[in-house]
C-alpha atoms as a printed R data frame, in Angstrom:
    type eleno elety resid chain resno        x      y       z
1   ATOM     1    CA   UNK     A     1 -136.559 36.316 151.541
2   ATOM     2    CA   UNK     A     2 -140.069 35.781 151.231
3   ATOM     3    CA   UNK     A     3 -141.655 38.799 148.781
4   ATOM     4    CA   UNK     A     4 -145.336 37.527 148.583
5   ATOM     5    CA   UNK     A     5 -147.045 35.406 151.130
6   ATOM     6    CA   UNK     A     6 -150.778 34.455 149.956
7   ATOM     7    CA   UNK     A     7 -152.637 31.531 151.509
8   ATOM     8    CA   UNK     A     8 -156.646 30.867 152.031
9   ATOM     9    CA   UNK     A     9 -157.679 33.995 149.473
10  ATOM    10    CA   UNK     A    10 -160.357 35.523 148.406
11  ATOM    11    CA   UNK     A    11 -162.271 37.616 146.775
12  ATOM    12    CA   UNK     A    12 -165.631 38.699 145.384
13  ATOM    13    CA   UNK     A    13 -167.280 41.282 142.830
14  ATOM    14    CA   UNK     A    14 -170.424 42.126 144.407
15  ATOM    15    CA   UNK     A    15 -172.022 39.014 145.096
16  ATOM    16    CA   UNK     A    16 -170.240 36.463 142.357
17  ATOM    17    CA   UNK     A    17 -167.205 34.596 144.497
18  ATOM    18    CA   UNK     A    18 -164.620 34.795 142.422
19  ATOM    19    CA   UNK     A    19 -161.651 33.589 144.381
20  ATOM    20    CA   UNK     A    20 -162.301 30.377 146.716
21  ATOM    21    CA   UNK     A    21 -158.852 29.837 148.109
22  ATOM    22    CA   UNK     A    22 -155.804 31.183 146.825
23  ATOM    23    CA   UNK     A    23 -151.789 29.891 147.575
24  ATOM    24    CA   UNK     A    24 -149.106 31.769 146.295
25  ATOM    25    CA   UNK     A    25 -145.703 32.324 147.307
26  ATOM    26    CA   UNK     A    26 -142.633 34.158 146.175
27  ATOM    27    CA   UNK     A    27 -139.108 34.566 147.088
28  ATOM    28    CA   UNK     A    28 -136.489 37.184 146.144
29  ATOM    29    CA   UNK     A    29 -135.238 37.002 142.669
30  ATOM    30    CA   UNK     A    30 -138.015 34.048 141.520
31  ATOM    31    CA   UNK     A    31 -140.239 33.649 138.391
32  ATOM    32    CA   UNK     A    32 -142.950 32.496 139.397
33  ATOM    33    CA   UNK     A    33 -145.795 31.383 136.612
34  ATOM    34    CA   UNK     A    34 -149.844 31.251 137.206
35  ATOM    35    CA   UNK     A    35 -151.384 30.126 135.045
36  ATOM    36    CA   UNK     A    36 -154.845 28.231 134.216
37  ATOM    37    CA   UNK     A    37 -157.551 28.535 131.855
38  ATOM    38    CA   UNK     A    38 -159.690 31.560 131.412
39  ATOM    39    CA   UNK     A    39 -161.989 32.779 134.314
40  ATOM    40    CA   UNK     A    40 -160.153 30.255 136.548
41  ATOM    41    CA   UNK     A    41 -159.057 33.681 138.798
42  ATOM    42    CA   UNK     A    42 -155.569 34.767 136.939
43  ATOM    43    CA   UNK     A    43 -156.623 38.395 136.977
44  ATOM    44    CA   UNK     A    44 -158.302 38.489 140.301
45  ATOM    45    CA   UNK     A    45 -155.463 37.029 142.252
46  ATOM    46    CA   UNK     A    46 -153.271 40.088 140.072
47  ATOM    47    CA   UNK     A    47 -156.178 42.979 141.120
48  ATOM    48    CA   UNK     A    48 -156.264 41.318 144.850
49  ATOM    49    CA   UNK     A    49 -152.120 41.520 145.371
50  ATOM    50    CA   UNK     A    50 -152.319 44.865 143.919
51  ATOM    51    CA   UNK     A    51 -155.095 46.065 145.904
52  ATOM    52    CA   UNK     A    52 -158.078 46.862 143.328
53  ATOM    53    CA   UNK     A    53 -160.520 44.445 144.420
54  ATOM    54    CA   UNK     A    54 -160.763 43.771 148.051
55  ATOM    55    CA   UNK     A    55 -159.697 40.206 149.646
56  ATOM    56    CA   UNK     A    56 -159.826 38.295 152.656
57  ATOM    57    CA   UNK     A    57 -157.328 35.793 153.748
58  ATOM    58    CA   UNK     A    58 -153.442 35.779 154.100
59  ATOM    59    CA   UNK     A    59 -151.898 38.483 151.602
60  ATOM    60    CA   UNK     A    60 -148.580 40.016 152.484
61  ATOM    61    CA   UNK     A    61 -145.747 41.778 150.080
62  ATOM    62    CA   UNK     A    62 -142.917 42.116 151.384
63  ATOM    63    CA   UNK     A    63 -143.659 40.756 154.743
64  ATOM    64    CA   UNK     A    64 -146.623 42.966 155.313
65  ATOM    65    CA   UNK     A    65 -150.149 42.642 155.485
66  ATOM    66    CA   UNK     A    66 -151.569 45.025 152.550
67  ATOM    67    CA   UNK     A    67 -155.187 44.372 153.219
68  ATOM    68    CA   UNK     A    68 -155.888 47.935 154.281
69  ATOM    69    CA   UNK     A    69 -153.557 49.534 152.171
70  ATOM    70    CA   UNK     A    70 -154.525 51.639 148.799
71  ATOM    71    CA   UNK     A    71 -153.310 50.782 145.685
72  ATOM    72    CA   UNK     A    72 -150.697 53.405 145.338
73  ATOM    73    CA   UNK     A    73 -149.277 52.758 148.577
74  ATOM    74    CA   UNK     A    74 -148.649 48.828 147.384
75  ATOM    75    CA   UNK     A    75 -147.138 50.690 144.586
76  ATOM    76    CA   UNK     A    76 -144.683 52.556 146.356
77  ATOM    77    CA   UNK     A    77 -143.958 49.270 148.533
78  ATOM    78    CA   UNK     A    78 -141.783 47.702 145.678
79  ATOM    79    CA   UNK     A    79 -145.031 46.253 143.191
80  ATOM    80    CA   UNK     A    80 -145.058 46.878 139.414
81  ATOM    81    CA   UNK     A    81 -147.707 46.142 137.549
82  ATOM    82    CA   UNK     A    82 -148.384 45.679 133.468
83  ATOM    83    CA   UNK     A    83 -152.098 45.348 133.464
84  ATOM    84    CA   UNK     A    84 -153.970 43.127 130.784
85  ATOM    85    CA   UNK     A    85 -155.309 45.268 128.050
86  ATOM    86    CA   UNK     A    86 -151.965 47.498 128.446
87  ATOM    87    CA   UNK     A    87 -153.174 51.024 129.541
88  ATOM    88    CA   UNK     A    88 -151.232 53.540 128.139
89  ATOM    89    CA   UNK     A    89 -151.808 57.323 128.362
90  ATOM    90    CA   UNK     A    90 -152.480 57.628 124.830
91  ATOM    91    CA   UNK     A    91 -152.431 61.038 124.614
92  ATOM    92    CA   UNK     A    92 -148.844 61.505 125.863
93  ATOM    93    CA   UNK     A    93 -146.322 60.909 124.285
94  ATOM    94    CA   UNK     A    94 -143.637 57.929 125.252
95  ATOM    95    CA   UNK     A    95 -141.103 59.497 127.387
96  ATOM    96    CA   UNK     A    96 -143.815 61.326 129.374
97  ATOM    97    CA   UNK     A    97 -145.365 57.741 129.556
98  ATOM    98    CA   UNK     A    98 -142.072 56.280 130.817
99  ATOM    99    CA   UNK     A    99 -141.172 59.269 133.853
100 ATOM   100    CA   UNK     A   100 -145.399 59.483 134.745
101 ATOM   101    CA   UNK     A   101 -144.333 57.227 137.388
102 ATOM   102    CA   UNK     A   102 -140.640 56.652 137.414
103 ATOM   103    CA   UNK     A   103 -138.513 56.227 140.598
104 ATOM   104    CA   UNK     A   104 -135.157 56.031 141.739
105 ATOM   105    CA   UNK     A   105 -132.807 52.923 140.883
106 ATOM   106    CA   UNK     A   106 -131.218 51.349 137.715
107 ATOM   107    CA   UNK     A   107 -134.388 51.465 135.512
108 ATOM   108    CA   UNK     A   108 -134.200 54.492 133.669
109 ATOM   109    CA   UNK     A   109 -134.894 55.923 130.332
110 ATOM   110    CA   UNK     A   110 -131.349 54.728 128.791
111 ATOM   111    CA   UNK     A   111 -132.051 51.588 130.321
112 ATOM   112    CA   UNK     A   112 -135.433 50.757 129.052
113 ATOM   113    CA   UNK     A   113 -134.937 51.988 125.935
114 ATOM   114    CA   UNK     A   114 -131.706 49.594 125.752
115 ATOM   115    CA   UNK     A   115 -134.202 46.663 126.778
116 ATOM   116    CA   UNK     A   116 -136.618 47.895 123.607
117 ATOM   117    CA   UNK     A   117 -134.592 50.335 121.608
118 ATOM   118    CA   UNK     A   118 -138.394 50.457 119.741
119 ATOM   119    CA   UNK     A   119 -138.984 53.255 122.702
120 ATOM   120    CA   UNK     A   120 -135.898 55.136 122.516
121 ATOM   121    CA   UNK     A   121 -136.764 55.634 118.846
122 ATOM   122    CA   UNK     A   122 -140.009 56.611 119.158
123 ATOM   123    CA   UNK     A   123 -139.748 58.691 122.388
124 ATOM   124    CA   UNK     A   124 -141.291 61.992 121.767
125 ATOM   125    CA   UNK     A   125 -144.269 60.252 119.402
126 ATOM   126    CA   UNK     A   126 -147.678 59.759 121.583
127 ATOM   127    CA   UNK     A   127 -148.519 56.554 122.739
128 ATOM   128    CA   UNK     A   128 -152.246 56.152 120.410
129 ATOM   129    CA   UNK     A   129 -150.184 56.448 117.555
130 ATOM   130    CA   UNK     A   130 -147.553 53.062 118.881
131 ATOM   131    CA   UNK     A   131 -148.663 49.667 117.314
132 ATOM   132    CA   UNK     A   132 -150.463 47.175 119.742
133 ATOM   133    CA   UNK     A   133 -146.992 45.724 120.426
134 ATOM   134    CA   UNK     A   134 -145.036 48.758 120.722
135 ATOM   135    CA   UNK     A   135 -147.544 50.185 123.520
136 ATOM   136    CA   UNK     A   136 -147.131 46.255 124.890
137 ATOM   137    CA   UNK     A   137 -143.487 47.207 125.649
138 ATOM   138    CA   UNK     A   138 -144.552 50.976 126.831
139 ATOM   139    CA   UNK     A   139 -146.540 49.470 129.335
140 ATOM   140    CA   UNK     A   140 -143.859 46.507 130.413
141 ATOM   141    CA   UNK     A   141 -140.890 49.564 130.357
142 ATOM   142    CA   UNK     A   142 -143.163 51.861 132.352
143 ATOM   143    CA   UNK     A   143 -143.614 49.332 135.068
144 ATOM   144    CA   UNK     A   144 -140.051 49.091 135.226
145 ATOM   145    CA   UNK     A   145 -139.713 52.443 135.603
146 ATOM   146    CA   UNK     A   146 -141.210 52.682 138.989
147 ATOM   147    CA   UNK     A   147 -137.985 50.386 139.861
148 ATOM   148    CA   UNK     A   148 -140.433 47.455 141.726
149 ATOM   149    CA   UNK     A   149 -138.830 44.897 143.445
150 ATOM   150    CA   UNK     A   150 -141.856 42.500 142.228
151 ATOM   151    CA   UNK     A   151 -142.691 42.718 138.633
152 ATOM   152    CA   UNK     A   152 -146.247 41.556 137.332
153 ATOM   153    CA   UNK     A   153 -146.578 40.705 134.144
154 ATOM   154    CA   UNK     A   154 -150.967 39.967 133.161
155 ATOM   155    CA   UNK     A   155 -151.153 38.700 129.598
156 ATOM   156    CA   UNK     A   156 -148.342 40.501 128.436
157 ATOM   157    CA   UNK     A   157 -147.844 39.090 124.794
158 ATOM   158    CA   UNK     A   158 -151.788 38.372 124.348
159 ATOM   159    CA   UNK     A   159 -153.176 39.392 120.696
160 ATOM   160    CA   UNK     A   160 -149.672 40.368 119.564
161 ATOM   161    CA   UNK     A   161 -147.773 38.940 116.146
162 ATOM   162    CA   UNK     A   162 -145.153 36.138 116.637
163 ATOM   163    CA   UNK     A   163 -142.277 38.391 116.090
164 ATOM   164    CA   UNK     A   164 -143.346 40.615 118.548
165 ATOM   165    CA   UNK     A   165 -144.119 38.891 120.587
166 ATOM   166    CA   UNK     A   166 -140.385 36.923 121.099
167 ATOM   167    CA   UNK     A   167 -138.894 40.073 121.697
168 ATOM   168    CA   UNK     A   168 -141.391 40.503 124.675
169 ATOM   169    CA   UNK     A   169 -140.050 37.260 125.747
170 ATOM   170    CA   UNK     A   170 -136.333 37.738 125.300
171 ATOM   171    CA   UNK     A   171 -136.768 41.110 127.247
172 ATOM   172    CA   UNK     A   172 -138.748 38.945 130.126
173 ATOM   173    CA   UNK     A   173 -135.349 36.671 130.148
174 ATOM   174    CA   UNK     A   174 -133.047 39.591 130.384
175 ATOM   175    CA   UNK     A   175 -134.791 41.645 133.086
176 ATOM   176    CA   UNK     A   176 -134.393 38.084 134.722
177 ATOM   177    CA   UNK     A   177 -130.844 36.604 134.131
178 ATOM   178    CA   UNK     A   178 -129.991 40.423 134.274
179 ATOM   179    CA   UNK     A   179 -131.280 41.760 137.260
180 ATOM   180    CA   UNK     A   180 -132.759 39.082 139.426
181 ATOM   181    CA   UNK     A   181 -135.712 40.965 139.524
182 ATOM   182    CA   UNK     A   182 -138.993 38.444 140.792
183 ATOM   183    CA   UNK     A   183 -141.834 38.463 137.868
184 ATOM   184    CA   UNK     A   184 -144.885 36.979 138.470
185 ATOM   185    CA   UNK     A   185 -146.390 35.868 134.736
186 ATOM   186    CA   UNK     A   186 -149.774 35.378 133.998
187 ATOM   187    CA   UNK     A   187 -149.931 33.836 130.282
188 ATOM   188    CA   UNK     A   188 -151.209 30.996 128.044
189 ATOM   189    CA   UNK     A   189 -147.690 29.631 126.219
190 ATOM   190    CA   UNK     A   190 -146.839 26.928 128.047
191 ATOM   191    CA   UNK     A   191 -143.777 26.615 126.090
192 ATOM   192    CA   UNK     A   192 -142.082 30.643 126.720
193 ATOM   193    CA   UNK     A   193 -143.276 30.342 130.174
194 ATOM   194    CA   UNK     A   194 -141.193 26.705 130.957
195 ATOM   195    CA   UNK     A   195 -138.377 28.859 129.497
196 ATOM   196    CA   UNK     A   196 -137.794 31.519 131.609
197 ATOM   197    CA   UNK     A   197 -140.406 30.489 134.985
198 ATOM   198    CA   UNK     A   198 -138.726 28.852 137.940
199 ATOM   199    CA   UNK     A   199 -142.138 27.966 139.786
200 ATOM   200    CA   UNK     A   200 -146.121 27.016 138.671
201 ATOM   201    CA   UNK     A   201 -149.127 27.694 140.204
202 ATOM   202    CA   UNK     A   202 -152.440 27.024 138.742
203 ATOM   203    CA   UNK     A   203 -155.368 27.690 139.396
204 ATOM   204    CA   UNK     A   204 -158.601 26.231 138.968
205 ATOM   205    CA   UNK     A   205 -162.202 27.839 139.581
206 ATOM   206    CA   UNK     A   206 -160.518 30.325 141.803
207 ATOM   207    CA   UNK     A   207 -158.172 27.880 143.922
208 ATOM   208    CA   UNK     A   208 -154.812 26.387 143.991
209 ATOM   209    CA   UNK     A   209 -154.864 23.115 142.473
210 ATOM   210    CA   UNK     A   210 -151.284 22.445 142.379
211 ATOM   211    CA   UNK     A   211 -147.905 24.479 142.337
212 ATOM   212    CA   UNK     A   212 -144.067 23.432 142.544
213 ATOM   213    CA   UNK     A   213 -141.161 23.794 140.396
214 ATOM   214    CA   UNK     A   214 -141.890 24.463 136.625
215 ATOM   215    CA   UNK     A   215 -139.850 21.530 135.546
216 ATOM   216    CA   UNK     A   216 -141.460 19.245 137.612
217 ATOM   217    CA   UNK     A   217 -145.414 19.740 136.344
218 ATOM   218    CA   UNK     A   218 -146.753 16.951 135.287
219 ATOM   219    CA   UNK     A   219 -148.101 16.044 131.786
220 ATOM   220    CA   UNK     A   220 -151.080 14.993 133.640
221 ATOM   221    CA   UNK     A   221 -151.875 17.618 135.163
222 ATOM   222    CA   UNK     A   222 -151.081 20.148 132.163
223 ATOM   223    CA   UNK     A   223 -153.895 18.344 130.194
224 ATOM   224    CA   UNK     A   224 -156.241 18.493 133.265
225 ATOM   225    CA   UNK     A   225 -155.939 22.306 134.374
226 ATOM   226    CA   UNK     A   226 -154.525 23.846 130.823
227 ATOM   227    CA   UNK     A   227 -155.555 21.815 127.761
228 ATOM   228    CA   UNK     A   228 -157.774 22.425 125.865
């Protein structure tokens, strides 16, 4: 089953075009990674799917056009979302972080806090007081407490140390072999992302410029779109 359908999109803020002509598509239970370098329209494509910034072109999730929907309600269709820059509610504390949004189904407070037992041990402290990778996996365990069927990961380990950053990546691999769940990635290690992605996109000044199978992207066209 087809989960995200996007062809020909895009998008503006005010009157700087940022997106040019975006194809993306998903299936149940795929990992799909987008990647490119910076300002090439990662974060845009992310805001456009979830309904902050407003698109034209193809975009349906889960087989429905969400062009007039509000954010919330593409929420409540099935899409989680751990926004760049994290976003927690620092002033609360990590459990009422965790149920702000929470919604029926196997993702729970025993089960999140199994995924990064970090949480279950810190559960009544407030968020401001987590390190930047602790409030990393607040923001990846309250996503997957609103249960989503689509799972969107925006710079998740960005600006965190090494070690923490490989347990954000062993928890990505679990939710997957796990739970089947599909997780779209947005981030810039090629290397974690051929681990645990099924499918590329990339992107370049706001456009597909190629997308298949993760093991079959060519070297070429990793020093092209991604180097350096």
């Amino acid at each position: 089953m087809t989960l995200l359908s996007i062809s020909g999109l895009e998008a503006s803020y005010g009157s700087s075009k940022a997106l040019f002509g975006v194809d993306l598509t998903m299936s149940e239970g795929e990992v799909t990674a987008l990647m490119g370098r910076n300002g090439m329209g990662k974060s845009t494509t992310v805001k456009a799917i979830c309904r902050l910034i407003k698109s034209t072109g193809t975009l349906r999730v889960f087989d429905q056009d969400v062009h007039r929907l509000p954010s919330h309600k593409v929420a409540r269709l099935g899409v989680g979302l751990v926004p760049e820059g994290r976003r927690c509610f620092a002033s609360l504390t990590v459990r009422e972080n965790l149920i702000a949004a929470a919604r029926p189904g196997d993702w729970t407070m025993a089960t999140v806090s199994a995924l990064f037992p970090r949480l279950g041990e810190r559960s009544h402290q407030r968020a401001a007081s987590l390190s930047g990778g602790e409030q990393q996996m607040l923001a990846i365990g309250r996503a997957l407490m609103t249960n989503p069927r689509l799972l969107i990961l925006d710079e998740a380990t960005e600006g965190l140390a090494p070690i923490i950053r490989q347990e954000i990546w062993a928890a990505i691999g679990r939710v997957k072999h796990e739970t089947g769940m599909a997780i779209l990635l947005i981030d810039k290690s090629l290397k974690e992302l051929s681990a645990v992605s099924d499918k590329a996109v990339i992107l370049e000044r706001g456009a597909t410029v190629w997308s298949g199978g993760m093991n079959a992207l060519p070297l070429d066209i990793q020093e092209k779109h991604l180097g350096v």
